Amino acid sequence: GSSATAPKELARPKMVLEMERRAEERRRVAEERREWHRQREEQRREEERSAEEAKREAEEEERRQQLMARQERERAEHRRQAMKQVEIAQRREKHRQACRFWEFNRMLHVWCILRQALICAEERSLLAWRRYRRSLLVVGFSCWRQHWSRRRAALAA
């Protein structure tokens, strides 16, 4: 009897072994699927993190570009204001120089007029002095001639 039961006992464990092997295979396949899904989920999360990081970097780059553009606009505005101030200062300086030139020309004109008046006055003074000396000379010589005329007449008489 023991030989008849032995194959059944051996056959049963083969079945059990086969079922265990299949169960183990199903567990292994399920574990592989879980691992595959876990890797897929991890890969998806990594891609999401990468996408978020890329989006954040792009937003940061956009903010940086906007900041640089704003700073450039501000620098351009400062340059424009500075150029305007320089232009105003140059215009004022030219106006000041023109006023000083006009004042100088007016003073020169007045000086020339005063100089001409002084020259005319000096000429008149010299002319008057010349006439005065001439009249003194004429009177002096006329007196001297009269004196000599009288003396000659007295000597001749």
mmCIF file of C-alpha atoms in Angstrom, residues 94-112:
data_model
loop_
_atom_site.group_PDB
_atom_site.id
_atom_site.type_symbol
_atom_site.label_atom_id
_atom_site.label_comp_id
_atom_site.label_asym_id
_atom_site.label_seq_id
_atom_site.Cartn_x
_atom_site.Cartn_y
_atom_site.Cartn_z
ATOM 1 C CA LYS A 94 25.571 130.580 -25.197
ATOM 2 C CA HIS A 95 22.958 133.112 -24.071
ATOM 3 C CA ARG A 96 25.268 134.358 -21.312
ATOM 4 C CA GLN A 97 28.148 134.663 -23.799
ATOM 5 C CA ALA A 98 25.894 136.484 -26.269
ATOM 6 C CA CYS A 99 24.817 138.910 -23.522
ATOM 7 C CA ARG A 100 28.409 139.472 -22.472
ATOM 8 C CA PHE A 101 29.396 140.017 -26.125
ATOM 9 C CA TRP A 102 26.541 142.500 -26.569
ATOM 10 C CA GLU A 103 27.542 144.297 -23.325
ATOM 11 C CA PHE A 104 31.176 144.396 -24.457
ATOM 12 C CA ASN A 105 30.171 145.816 -27.839
ATOM 13 C CA ARG A 106 27.939 148.425 -26.179
ATOM 14 C CA MET A 107 30.770 149.439 -23.815
ATOM 15 C CA LEU A 108 33.192 149.541 -26.735
ATOM 16 C CA HIS A 109 30.741 151.700 -28.675
ATOM 17 C CA VAL A 110 30.324 154.056 -25.698
ATOM 18 C CA TRP A 111 34.097 154.131 -25.204
ATOM 19 C CA CYS A 112 34.603 154.988 -28.877
#
